[in-house]
Short mmCIF file of C-alpha atoms in Angstrom, two decimals:
data_model
loop_
_atom_site.label_atom_id
_atom_site.label_comp_id
_atom_site.label_asym_id
_atom_site.label_seq_id
_atom_site.Cartn_x
_atom_site.Cartn_y
_atom_site.Cartn_z
CA UNK M 926 -24.82 -6.31 -20.80
CA UNK M 927 -21.22 -5.44 -21.62
CA UNK M 928 -17.99 -5.58 -19.67
CA UNK M 929 -15.36 -2.84 -19.58
CA UNK M 930 -11.70 -3.58 -18.93
CA UNK M 931 -8.66 -1.33 -18.53
CA UNK M 932 -5.71 -2.51 -20.59
CA UNK M 933 -2.03 -1.72 -20.04
CA UNK M 934 -1.44 0.09 -23.33
CA UNK M 935 2.08 1.47 -23.14
CA UNK M 936 5.09 1.32 -20.83
CA UNK M 937 5.60 4.79 -19.34
CA UNK M 938 8.88 6.68 -19.43
CA UNK M 939 8.76 8.45 -16.10
CA UNK M 940 5.35 9.37 -14.75
CA UNK M 941 2.46 7.33 -16.21
CA UNK M 942 -0.20 9.25 -18.13
CA UNK M 943 -3.58 8.65 -19.74
CA UNK M 944 -1.72 7.05 -22.66
CA UNK M 945 -0.60 4.26 -20.31
CA UNK M 946 -4.17 2.94 -20.23
CA UNK M 947 -6.79 1.89 -22.76
CA UNK M 948 -10.45 1.02 -22.16
CA UNK M 949 -11.93 -2.00 -23.93
CA UNK M 950 -15.54 -3.13 -24.03
CA UNK M 951 -16.56 -6.74 -24.58
CA UNK M 952 -19.00 -9.42 -23.49
CA UNK M 953 -19.33 -10.54 -19.89
CA UNK M 954 -17.42 -13.85 -19.64
CA UNK M 955 -19.13 -17.13 -18.70
CA UNK M 956 -17.63 -19.19 -15.86
CA UNK M 957 -16.53 -22.73 -16.68
CA UNK M 958 -16.68 -25.73 -14.36
CA UNK M 959 -14.95 -24.83 -11.08
CA UNK M 960 -15.07 -21.10 -11.85
CA UNK M 961 -17.17 -18.16 -10.68
CA UNK M 962 -18.21 -14.90 -12.29
CA UNK M 963 -17.26 -11.90 -10.19
CA UNK M 964 -18.77 -8.43 -10.25
CA UNK M 965 -16.15 -5.91 -9.15
CA UNK M 966 -17.21 -3.68 -6.27
CA UNK M 967 -13.95 -1.99 -5.26
CA UNK M 968 -10.50 -1.63 -6.85
CA UNK M 969 -7.27 -0.94 -5.00
CA UNK M 970 -4.69 1.38 -6.57
CA UNK M 971 -1.22 1.20 -5.03
CA UNK M 972 2.23 2.71 -5.69
CA UNK M 973 3.81 -0.73 -6.22
CA UNK M 974 1.84 -1.07 -9.46
CA UNK M 975 4.16 1.53 -11.00
CA UNK M 976 7.07 -0.91 -10.68
CA UNK M 977 5.10 -3.55 -12.56
CA UNK M 978 4.85 -1.17 -15.51
CA UNK M 979 8.60 -1.38 -16.09
CA UNK M 980 10.09 -4.04 -18.31
CA UNK M 981 12.52 -6.45 -16.71
CA UNK M 982 12.77 -8.54 -13.56
CA UNK M 983 11.57 -7.33 -10.17
CA UNK M 984 10.10 -8.96 -7.09
CA UNK M 985 6.92 -9.54 -9.09
CA UNK M 986 6.27 -10.13 -12.78
CA UNK M 987 5.75 -6.99 -14.89
CA UNK M 988 2.48 -6.20 -16.62
CA UNK M 989 2.28 -7.29 -20.24
CA UNK M 990 1.37 -4.61 -22.75
CA UNK M 991 -2.04 -5.36 -24.23
CA UNK M 992 -3.31 -7.21 -21.15
CA UNK M 993 -5.47 -5.93 -18.26
CA UNK M 994 -3.83 -4.32 -15.25
CA UNK M 995 -4.38 -6.32 -12.08
CA UNK M 996 -4.53 -5.34 -8.42
CA UNK M 997 -6.46 -6.09 -5.27
CA UNK M 998 -10.24 -6.01 -5.65
CA UNK M 999 -13.38 -6.67 -3.66
CA UNK M 1000 -15.98 -8.51 -5.71
CA UNK M 1001 -19.30 -10.33 -5.49
CA UNK M 1002 -19.92 -13.80 -6.84
CA UNK M 1003 -22.84 -13.43 -9.27
CA UNK M 1004 -22.60 -16.85 -10.99
CA UNK M 1005 -20.96 -19.91 -9.52
CA UNK M 1006 -19.78 -23.29 -10.73
CA UNK M 1007 -17.65 -23.68 -7.61
CA UNK M 1008 -19.30 -24.97 -4.44
CA UNK M 1009 -16.76 -23.16 -2.25
CA UNK M 1010 -18.06 -19.79 -3.42
CA UNK M 1011 -21.87 -19.66 -3.73
CA UNK M 1012 -23.68 -16.78 -5.39
CA UNK M 1013 -23.71 -13.72 -3.15
CA UNK M 1014 -20.32 -14.40 -1.54
CA UNK M 1015 -18.18 -11.28 -1.16
CA UNK M 1016 -14.48 -11.95 -1.73
CA UNK M 1017 -11.13 -10.24 -1.65
CA UNK M 1018 -9.35 -11.07 -4.88
CA UNK M 1019 -6.31 -10.30 -6.98
CA UNK M 1020 -7.92 -9.57 -10.31
CA UNK M 1021 -8.01 -7.42 -13.44
CA UNK M 1022 -9.27 -3.89 -13.69
CA UNK M 1023 -12.61 -4.98 -15.13
CA UNK M 1024 -16.27 -4.66 -14.23
CA UNK M 1025 -16.68 -8.45 -14.47
CA UNK M 1026 -14.17 -11.29 -14.48
CA UNK M 1027 -14.04 -15.05 -14.00
CA UNK M 1028 -11.88 -16.78 -11.41
CA UNK M 1029 -11.10 -20.32 -10.34
CA UNK M 1030 -10.86 -19.11 -6.73
CA UNK M 1031 -7.09 -19.37 -6.40
CA UNK M 1032 -6.62 -15.82 -5.16
CA UNK M 1033 -10.02 -15.38 -3.57
CA UNK M 1034 -10.74 -15.00 0.15
CA UNK M 1035 -14.29 -14.66 1.47
CA UNK M 1036 -14.78 -11.55 3.61
CA UNK M 1037 -17.41 -10.51 6.09
CA UNK M 1038 -19.84 -7.63 5.65
CA UNK M 1039 -19.50 -6.58 9.29
CA UNK M 1040 -16.92 -3.93 8.34
CA UNK M 1041 -16.92 -1.58 5.33
CA UNK M 1042 -15.83 -3.72 2.37
CA UNK M 1043 -13.15 -1.28 1.22
CA UNK M 1044 -11.27 -1.90 4.48
CA UNK M 1045 -10.18 -5.28 3.08
CA UNK M 1046 -8.09 -3.37 0.54
CA UNK M 1047 -6.51 -1.20 3.22
CA UNK M 1048 -6.19 -1.65 6.96
CA UNK M 1049 -7.54 -5.22 6.85
CA UNK M 1050 -5.72 -6.16 3.65
CA UNK M 1051 -2.33 -5.89 1.99
CA UNK M 1052 -1.39 -2.42 3.35
CA UNK M 1053 -2.28 -3.51 6.87
CA UNK M 1054 -0.21 -6.67 6.60
CA UNK M 1055 2.65 -4.61 5.16
CA UNK M 1056 2.54 -2.26 8.14
CA UNK M 1057 2.33 -5.12 10.64
CA UNK M 1058 5.22 -7.21 9.34
CA UNK M 1059 7.40 -4.25 8.38
CA UNK M 1060 7.11 -2.94 11.93
CA UNK M 1061 7.09 -6.00 14.14
CA UNK M 1062 9.18 -8.43 12.09
CA UNK M 1063 11.67 -6.18 10.32
CA UNK M 1064 12.12 -3.39 12.86
CA UNK M 1065 11.50 -5.43 16.01
CA UNK M 1066 10.60 -2.32 18.00
CA UNK M 1067 10.99 -1.75 21.72
CA UNK M 1068 8.87 0.47 23.92
CA UNK M 1069 10.51 3.83 24.49
CA UNK M 1070 12.42 3.82 21.22
CA UNK M 1071 12.10 6.56 18.60
CA UNK M 1072 10.62 5.65 15.22
CA UNK M 1073 10.38 7.87 12.15
CA UNK M 1074 7.73 6.96 9.58
CA UNK M 1075 8.02 8.60 6.17
CA UNK M 1076 4.83 8.90 4.14
CA UNK M 1077 2.98 8.75 7.45
CA UNK M 1078 -0.31 9.89 5.93
CA UNK M 1079 -0.38 7.04 3.43
CA UNK M 1080 -2.14 3.69 3.60
CA UNK M 1081 0.80 1.86 5.17
CA UNK M 1082 2.43 4.73 7.05
CA UNK M 1083 -0.70 5.72 8.96
CA UNK M 1084 -1.17 2.16 10.21
CA UNK M 1085 2.51 1.75 11.15
CA UNK M 1086 2.35 4.97 13.15
CA UNK M 1087 -0.69 3.89 15.15
CA UNK M 1088 0.71 0.43 15.86
CA UNK M 1089 4.04 1.92 16.93
CA UNK M 1090 2.37 4.32 19.36
CA UNK M 1091 0.29 1.51 20.84
CA UNK M 1092 3.59 -0.36 21.30
CA UNK M 1093 4.92 2.47 23.46
CA UNK M 1094 7.22 4.17 20.97
CA UNK M 1095 8.05 7.85 20.43
CA UNK M 1096 6.57 8.38 16.96
CA UNK M 1097 7.66 10.97 14.39
CA UNK M 1098 5.76 11.17 11.11
CA UNK M 1099 6.59 13.00 7.90
CA UNK M 1100 4.07 14.17 5.32
CA UNK M 1101 3.38 17.00 2.88
CA UNK M 1102 2.08 20.37 4.09
CA UNK M 1103 -1.55 19.66 3.24
CA UNK M 1104 -1.54 16.35 5.15
CA UNK M 1105 -0.07 17.60 8.44
CA UNK M 1106 -3.59 18.31 9.82
CA UNK M 1107 -4.52 14.68 9.23
CA UNK M 1108 -1.47 13.48 11.16
CA UNK M 1109 -2.38 15.79 14.04
CA UNK M 1110 -5.94 14.44 13.99
CA UNK M 1111 -4.72 10.84 14.23
CA UNK M 1112 -3.27 11.67 17.63
CA UNK M 1113 -0.51 9.06 17.61
CA UNK M 1114 2.45 11.33 16.83
CA UNK M 1115 4.85 12.92 19.26
CA UNK M 1116 6.11 15.12 16.42
CA UNK M 1117 5.27 15.69 12.77
CA UNK M 1118 7.55 17.06 10.05
CA UNK M 1119 6.54 18.73 6.81
CA UNK M 1120 8.91 17.31 4.22
CA UNK M 1121 8.09 20.25 1.96
CA UNK M 1122 9.23 22.69 4.64
CA UNK M 1123 12.07 25.15 4.28
CA UNK M 1124 14.56 23.17 6.39
CA UNK M 1125 13.69 19.48 6.61
CA UNK M 1126 17.05 18.63 8.17
CA UNK M 1127 16.57 21.03 11.07
CA UNK M 1128 12.96 19.95 11.57
CA UNK M 1129 13.87 16.26 11.75
CA UNK M 1130 16.71 16.90 14.18
CA UNK M 1131 14.38 18.92 16.42
CA UNK M 1132 11.72 16.20 16.25
CA UNK M 1133 14.19 13.45 17.22
CA UNK M 1134 16.18 14.80 20.20
CA UNK M 1135 17.28 11.29 21.20
CA UNK M 1136 18.13 10.16 17.67
CA UNK M 1137 16.37 7.46 15.68
CA UNK M 1138 16.15 3.78 16.63
CA UNK M 1139 13.73 2.64 13.92
CA UNK M 1140 12.96 4.07 10.50
CA UNK M 1141 10.02 2.85 8.43
CA UNK M 1142 10.79 4.16 4.94
CA UNK M 1143 7.93 4.48 2.48
CA UNK M 1144 9.36 7.25 0.33
CA UNK M 1145 13.13 7.55 0.03
CA UNK M 1146 14.31 11.04 -0.85
CA UNK M 1147 15.66 13.76 1.43
CA UNK M 1148 13.95 12.50 4.58
CA UNK M 1149 15.72 9.16 4.23
CA UNK M 1150 19.07 10.83 3.60
CA UNK M 1151 18.82 12.87 6.79
CA UNK M 1152 17.49 10.07 9.00
CA UNK M 1153 19.98 7.46 7.81
CA UNK M 1154 23.08 9.62 7.52
CA UNK M 1155 22.65 11.95 10.47
CA UNK M 1156 20.19 10.67 13.08
CA UNK M 1157 20.61 6.91 13.49
CA UNK M 1158 21.44 5.55 16.92
CA UNK M 1159 23.65 2.52 17.44
CA UNK M 1160 21.91 -0.72 16.53
CA UNK M 1161 19.16 1.15 14.67
CA UNK M 1162 16.92 -0.75 12.25
CA UNK M 1163 15.60 0.47 8.92
CA UNK M 1164 12.64 -1.09 7.13
CA UNK M 1165 12.60 -0.23 3.42
CA UNK M 1166 8.99 -0.61 2.34
CA UNK M 1167 8.75 1.80 -0.60
CA UNK M 1168 10.66 4.44 -2.56
CA UNK M 1169 7.88 6.47 -4.14
CA UNK M 1170 10.20 9.47 -4.61
CA UNK M 1171 12.14 7.41 -7.15
CA UNK M 1172 9.41 5.31 -8.80
CA UNK M 1173 9.09 7.67 -11.76
CA UNK M 1174 12.76 8.62 -11.99
CA UNK M 1175 12.15 11.74 -9.91
CA UNK M 1176 14.92 14.05 -8.77
CA UNK M 1177 13.90 13.60 -5.14
CA UNK M 1178 15.57 10.22 -4.86
CA UNK M 1179 18.75 9.92 -2.80
CA UNK M 1180 21.83 11.59 -4.21
CA UNK M 1181 24.76 9.51 -5.36
CA UNK M 1182 26.84 10.97 -2.53
CA UNK M 1183 24.25 9.81 0.02
CA UNK M 1184 24.10 6.36 -1.57
CA UNK M 1185 27.87 5.99 -1.19
CA UNK M 1186 27.74 7.15 2.45
CA UNK M 1187 24.94 4.85 3.60
CA UNK M 1188 27.00 1.62 3.90
CA UNK M 1189 29.64 3.42 5.98
CA UNK M 1190 26.96 4.88 8.24
CA UNK M 1191 25.40 1.46 8.76
CA UNK M 1192 28.82 0.09 9.61
CA UNK M 1193 29.67 2.85 12.10
CA UNK M 1194 26.28 2.58 13.81
CA UNK M 1195 26.08 -1.23 13.75
CA UNK M 1196 22.72 -0.58 12.10
CA UNK M 1197 20.60 -2.87 9.93
CA UNK M 1198 18.77 -1.86 6.75
CA UNK M 1199 16.35 -4.37 5.25
CA UNK M 1200 14.05 -4.24 2.29
CA UNK M 1201 10.99 -6.47 2.46
CA UNK M 1202 8.04 -7.57 0.37
CA UNK M 1203 4.82 -8.32 2.21
CA UNK M 1204 4.24 -11.46 0.12
CA UNK M 1205 7.30 -12.92 1.88
CA UNK M 1206 5.01 -13.28 4.88
CA UNK M 1207 1.97 -14.61 3.01
CA UNK M 1208 1.63 -17.79 5.14
CA UNK M 1209 1.34 -15.55 8.22
CA UNK M 1210 -1.15 -13.04 6.83
CA UNK M 1211 -4.04 -14.55 8.86
CA UNK M 1212 -2.10 -13.74 12.03
CA UNK M 1213 -1.66 -10.10 11.05
CA UNK M 1214 -5.16 -9.60 9.67
CA UNK M 1215 -6.74 -11.18 12.76
CA UNK M 1216 -4.93 -8.77 15.08
CA UNK M 1217 -5.61 -5.77 12.84
CA UNK M 1218 -9.31 -6.66 12.63
CA UNK M 1219 -9.49 -6.89 16.41
CA UNK M 1220 -7.89 -3.45 16.80
CA UNK M 1221 -10.07 -1.93 14.08
CA UNK M 1222 -13.34 -3.26 15.50
CA UNK M 1223 -12.33 -2.06 18.97
CA UNK M 1224 -11.86 1.45 17.59
CA UNK M 1225 -8.17 1.54 18.39
CA UNK M 1226 -7.09 1.67 14.75
CA UNK M 1227 -8.27 4.60 12.63
CA UNK M 1228 -8.49 3.97 8.89
CA UNK M 1229 -8.53 6.88 6.46
CA UNK M 1230 -9.58 6.44 2.83
CA UNK M 1231 -9.66 8.51 -0.30
CA UNK M 1232 -12.56 7.16 -2.37
CA UNK M 1233 -12.83 7.81 -6.10
CA UNK M 1234 -16.25 7.03 -7.55
CA UNK M 1235 -16.62 5.14 -10.82
CA UNK M 1236 -14.77 2.46 -12.78
CA UNK M 1237 -13.82 4.90 -15.52
CA UNK M 1238 -11.84 6.98 -12.99
CA UNK M 1239 -9.52 4.13 -11.96
CA UNK M 1240 -6.53 5.46 -13.96
CA UNK M 1241 -7.13 8.92 -12.51
CA UNK M 1242 -7.05 7.47 -9.00
CA UNK M 1243 -3.82 5.62 -9.70
CA UNK M 1244 -2.11 8.70 -11.14
CA UNK M 1245 -3.22 10.70 -8.12
CA UNK M 1246 -0.97 8.61 -5.90
CA UNK M 1247 2.08 10.32 -7.41
CA UNK M 1248 0.82 13.85 -6.84
CA UNK M 1249 -0.29 13.32 -3.25
CA UNK M 1250 -4.03 13.21 -3.94
CA UNK M 1251 -4.62 10.47 -1.38
CA UNK M 1252 -4.81 10.61 2.38
CA UNK M 1253 -4.68 7.07 3.70
CA UNK M 1254 -5.73 4.34 1.28
CA UNK M 1255 -6.77 5.24 -2.28
CA UNK M 1256 -9.65 3.06 -3.52
CA UNK M 1257 -12.10 3.15 -6.40
CA UNK M 1258 -15.76 2.33 -5.82
CA UNK M 1259 -17.12 0.50 -8.85
CA UNK M 1260 -20.51 -0.84 -7.74
CA UNK M 1261 -22.65 -1.75 -4.76
CA UNK M 1262 -23.27 -5.38 -3.79
CA UNK M 1263 -26.57 -6.89 -4.86
CA UNK M 1264 -27.86 -7.12 -1.31
#
């Protein structure tokens, strides 16, 4: 049997393309003492991976050209020289885009089969923890307040919106035209705004008659400019989770004029704007994932996925994030577990 891997072949200038990736085929590795051999079942593709394709310092180390791309995976232990992880154990792991890989267990967490395994890459994984801490720790919401969630149909935004509604907030979500029906189906929004609409400014103002107390920003761009510069209430809080409009150098990022105006607006409104990285809260992830699992199993948390079938389509799935191909979490199904 052979093992396919996806190598980071070239740093992109702007939007990544097929040339960013290269497939390699080699032998299946053998685990050493203390290691296990993992068969990849699911791969997570996430917007933050685009930042790791740039050269230079960031909040996480960049990918090295010529080495495999890594992200969250769900895998099965198929050979084990580590008593903590016997054969047949299903684990959540941070690993390479490969059909098989070896691990010493450092980034592995056993998961239960009592929920669909892909959920551990979404609602019950990193995106869920991001939503939880970005909302409750950064924004510190209060019942009755108005929250705007940009990218509300995405993996993080859809969870934030549901948690905010359950917390008693007035929830406004933004999404592209084709995803508005999904937001309406979720049933947690008091208003939804099509950011591709003819007059986003007017739509946001109409959706937020009492102004904005909390803004969970996944996208940047025009929505952020309007919310921050025109709709903030006094003592508003802004959680900067992502800036997908600017990840590839797109023209939809905030204008220079808006960037200059934001500090003055924060000053006038006594508002707080905070960027955060979910790994900052890593010691507290069990707290978040326990509560999210409880809500999910009780049916109070709806999880939407876009599933791409086949290891060879992993780059396609990743590129689809930047053209809006995903509703909810984008995942790649690689294989089924042995039993």
